[in-house]
Amino acid sequence: MDTPALGGTLFHRGAEADLYVSRVGAWDLVVKRRTRKKYREQELDNRIRRARTAREATALHEARRAGVRTPIVLLVDLEKTTIVMTYVKGLLARDGLERGSSRSILRIFRELGRQIGLLH
C-alpha cells in the first residue's frame, strides 16, 4: 500500500502532523503524516519525525494489547513518517463534555479513568 496514494480528506492539522480520513474498500482509515519543520536542519528533522512515528506506532500497539480502545495500526511508513490506522467512530471526549448532561459527563470521566488505568 503506497501511503501517498492514501490522500483522503484533511480533517485535522496539528503542530506535528496532518490527519486525513481515507477509505479503502470497506475500511475507513486515518492517515497521519508528520510534517517537516523548516526551522530544523533537514536530516535532524527527518530523524526526529521517524523516531516519533515509530514510538507512536509502538505505543498504540502496546496500548491496544493492554485493552485500551485505540485504532489498529495497519501500516507504518518511516520514510514518509506516516501511520495508517483504522478510524474509530464516535464523539471526541471534549465534545461530549461540552454538550453532555451531568450523567453523561460522569460516564465519560469514568470511562476515561478506566482506559487510563489499563495503560498503567
PDB file of C-alpha atoms in Angstrom, residues 5-113:
ATOM      1  CA  ALA A   5      -1.883   7.307  -2.645  1.00  0.00           C
ATOM      2  CA  LEU A   6      -3.995   7.352   0.539  1.00  0.00           C
ATOM      3  CA  GLY A   7      -4.573  11.088   0.330  1.00  0.00           C
ATOM      4  CA  GLY A   8      -8.050  11.404   1.763  1.00  0.00           C
ATOM      5  CA  THR A   9      -9.690  14.467   3.206  1.00  0.00           C
ATOM      6  CA  LEU A  10      -7.813  16.640   5.685  1.00  0.00           C
ATOM      7  CA  PHE A  11      -9.745  16.676   8.961  1.00  0.00           C
ATOM      8  CA  HIS A  12      -7.171  17.960  11.442  1.00  0.00           C
ATOM      9  CA  ARG A  13      -3.952  19.903  11.214  1.00  0.00           C
ATOM     10  CA  GLY A  14      -1.827  19.729  14.339  1.00  0.00           C
ATOM     11  CA  ALA A  15       1.542  21.098  15.370  1.00  0.00           C
ATOM     12  CA  GLU A  16       3.361  17.946  14.285  1.00  0.00           C
ATOM     13  CA  ALA A  17       1.100  16.156  11.834  1.00  0.00           C
ATOM     14  CA  ASP A  18      -1.810  16.360   9.446  1.00  0.00           C
ATOM     15  CA  LEU A  19      -4.612  13.804   9.773  1.00  0.00           C
ATOM     16  CA  TYR A  20      -6.579  12.634   6.757  1.00  0.00           C
ATOM     17  CA  VAL A  21      -9.634  10.400   6.554  1.00  0.00           C
ATOM     18  CA  SER A  22      -9.492   7.936   3.695  1.00  0.00           C
ATOM     19  CA  ARG A  23     -11.415   4.871   2.593  1.00  0.00           C
ATOM     20  CA  VAL A  24     -10.014   1.651   1.135  1.00  0.00           C
ATOM     21  CA  GLY A  25     -12.672  -0.924   0.349  1.00  0.00           C
ATOM     22  CA  ALA A  26     -14.837  -1.275   3.452  1.00  0.00           C
ATOM     23  CA  TRP A  27     -12.195   0.296   5.727  1.00  0.00           C
ATOM     24  CA  ASP A  28     -12.362   3.869   6.991  1.00  0.00           C
ATOM     25  CA  LEU A  29      -8.789   4.907   7.678  1.00  0.00           C
ATOM     26  CA  VAL A  30      -6.878   7.718   9.293  1.00  0.00           C
ATOM     27  CA  VAL A  31      -3.617   8.643   7.604  1.00  0.00           C
ATOM     28  CA  LYS A  32      -1.324  10.577   9.937  1.00  0.00           C
ATOM     29  CA  ARG A  33       1.543  12.366   8.215  1.00  0.00           C
ATOM     30  CA  ARG A  34       4.170  14.113  10.279  1.00  0.00           C
ATOM     31  CA  THR A  35       5.077  17.405   8.621  1.00  0.00           C
ATOM     32  CA  ARG A  36       8.544  18.781   8.039  1.00  0.00           C
ATOM     33  CA  LYS A  37       9.697  21.632  10.271  1.00  0.00           C
ATOM     34  CA  LYS A  38      11.594  24.034   8.046  1.00  0.00           C
ATOM     35  CA  TYR A  39      13.325  25.684  11.002  1.00  0.00           C
ATOM     36  CA  ARG A  40      15.205  22.414  11.720  1.00  0.00           C
ATOM     37  CA  GLU A  41      18.126  21.119   9.732  1.00  0.00           C
ATOM     38  CA  GLN A  42      16.631  18.583   7.295  1.00  0.00           C
ATOM     39  CA  GLU A  43      18.499  15.457   8.427  1.00  0.00           C
ATOM     40  CA  LEU A  44      17.788  16.183  12.093  1.00  0.00           C
ATOM     41  CA  ASP A  45      14.119  16.807  11.266  1.00  0.00           C
ATOM     42  CA  ASN A  46      13.926  13.515   9.361  1.00  0.00           C
ATOM     43  CA  ARG A  47      15.447  11.588  12.282  1.00  0.00           C
ATOM     44  CA  ILE A  48      13.094  13.212  14.809  1.00  0.00           C
ATOM     45  CA  ARG A  49       9.988  12.570  12.682  1.00  0.00           C
ATOM     46  CA  ARG A  50      10.971   8.925  12.022  1.00  0.00           C
ATOM     47  CA  ALA A  51      11.671   8.249  15.701  1.00  0.00           C
ATOM     48  CA  ARG A  52       8.400   9.856  16.829  1.00  0.00           C
ATOM     49  CA  THR A  53       6.438   7.934  14.208  1.00  0.00           C
ATOM     50  CA  ALA A  54       7.974   4.625  15.302  1.00  0.00           C
ATOM     51  CA  ARG A  55       7.407   5.392  19.011  1.00  0.00           C
ATOM     52  CA  GLU A  56       3.785   6.375  18.426  1.00  0.00           C
ATOM     53  CA  ALA A  57       3.026   3.240  16.405  1.00  0.00           C
ATOM     54  CA  THR A  58       4.615   1.072  19.106  1.00  0.00           C
ATOM     55  CA  ALA A  59       2.722   2.880  21.885  1.00  0.00           C
ATOM     56  CA  LEU A  60      -0.597   2.450  20.049  1.00  0.00           C
ATOM     57  CA  HIS A  61       0.097  -1.254  19.548  1.00  0.00           C
ATOM     58  CA  GLU A  62       1.109  -1.823  23.177  1.00  0.00           C
ATOM     59  CA  ALA A  63      -1.897   0.134  24.482  1.00  0.00           C
ATOM     60  CA  ARG A  64      -4.216  -1.951  22.333  1.00  0.00           C
ATOM     61  CA  ARG A  65      -2.641  -5.158  23.663  1.00  0.00           C
ATOM     62  CA  ALA A  66      -3.367  -3.845  27.181  1.00  0.00           C
ATOM     63  CA  GLY A  67      -7.055  -3.494  26.282  1.00  0.00           C
ATOM     64  CA  VAL A  68      -7.205   0.244  25.605  1.00  0.00           C
ATOM     65  CA  ARG A  69      -9.603   1.275  22.857  1.00  0.00           C
ATOM     66  CA  THR A  70      -7.173   2.517  20.218  1.00  0.00           C
ATOM     67  CA  PRO A  71      -7.092   2.455  16.433  1.00  0.00           C
ATOM     68  CA  ILE A  72      -5.486  -0.584  14.844  1.00  0.00           C
ATOM     69  CA  VAL A  73      -2.160   0.323  13.236  1.00  0.00           C
ATOM     70  CA  LEU A  74      -2.220  -1.067   9.706  1.00  0.00           C
ATOM     71  CA  LEU A  75       0.905   0.426   8.194  1.00  0.00           C
ATOM     72  CA  VAL A  76       3.922   2.411   9.344  1.00  0.00           C
ATOM     73  CA  ASP A  77       5.995   4.159   6.687  1.00  0.00           C
ATOM     74  CA  LEU A  78       9.079   5.560   8.406  1.00  0.00           C
ATOM     75  CA  GLU A  79      10.481   7.068   5.214  1.00  0.00           C
ATOM     76  CA  LYS A  80       7.306   9.119   4.718  1.00  0.00           C
ATOM     77  CA  THR A  81       6.777   9.458   8.509  1.00  0.00           C
ATOM     78  CA  THR A  82       3.220   8.216   8.104  1.00  0.00           C
ATOM     79  CA  ILE A  83       0.976   5.949  10.145  1.00  0.00           C
ATOM     80  CA  VAL A  84      -2.126   4.391   8.594  1.00  0.00           C
ATOM     81  CA  MET A  85      -4.671   3.225  11.148  1.00  0.00           C
ATOM     82  CA  THR A  86      -8.324   2.359  11.421  1.00  0.00           C
ATOM     83  CA  TYR A  87     -10.783   5.173  12.016  1.00  0.00           C
ATOM     84  CA  VAL A  88     -12.508   4.922  15.396  1.00  0.00           C
ATOM     85  CA  LYS A  89     -16.034   6.258  15.102  1.00  0.00           C
ATOM     86  CA  GLY A  90     -17.531   8.237  17.940  1.00  0.00           C
ATOM     87  CA  LEU A  91     -17.558  11.598  19.622  1.00  0.00           C
ATOM     88  CA  LEU A  92     -14.458  13.291  20.897  1.00  0.00           C
ATOM     89  CA  ALA A  93     -14.459  13.339  24.699  1.00  0.00           C
ATOM     90  CA  ARG A  94     -14.279  17.147  24.668  1.00  0.00           C
ATOM     91  CA  ASP A  95     -17.473  17.342  22.565  1.00  0.00           C
ATOM     92  CA  GLY A  96     -19.286  15.032  24.974  1.00  0.00           C
ATOM     93  CA  LEU A  97     -18.095  17.099  27.929  1.00  0.00           C
ATOM     94  CA  GLU A  98     -19.217  20.369  26.326  1.00  0.00           C
ATOM     95  CA  ARG A  99     -22.675  19.142  25.286  1.00  0.00           C
ATOM     96  CA  GLY A 100     -23.459  16.360  27.722  1.00  0.00           C
ATOM     97  CA  SER A 101     -25.705  16.107  30.727  1.00  0.00           C
ATOM     98  CA  SER A 102     -24.227  15.645  34.199  1.00  0.00           C
ATOM     99  CA  ARG A 103     -24.900  11.916  33.958  1.00  0.00           C
ATOM    100  CA  SER A 104     -23.219  11.525  30.537  1.00  0.00           C
ATOM    101  CA  ILE A 105     -20.246  13.634  31.652  1.00  0.00           C
ATOM    102  CA  LEU A 106     -19.798  11.353  34.663  1.00  0.00           C
ATOM    103  CA  ARG A 107     -19.885   8.307  32.347  1.00  0.00           C
ATOM    104  CA  ILE A 108     -17.227   9.888  30.129  1.00  0.00           C
ATOM    105  CA  PHE A 109     -14.921  10.547  33.083  1.00  0.00           C
ATOM    106  CA  ARG A 110     -15.399   7.007  34.399  1.00  0.00           C
ATOM    107  CA  GLU A 111     -14.570   5.517  31.007  1.00  0.00           C
ATOM    108  CA  LEU A 112     -11.542   7.791  30.609  1.00  0.00           C
ATOM    109  CA  GLY A 113     -10.337   6.696  34.052  1.00  0.00           C
TER     110      GLY A 113
END
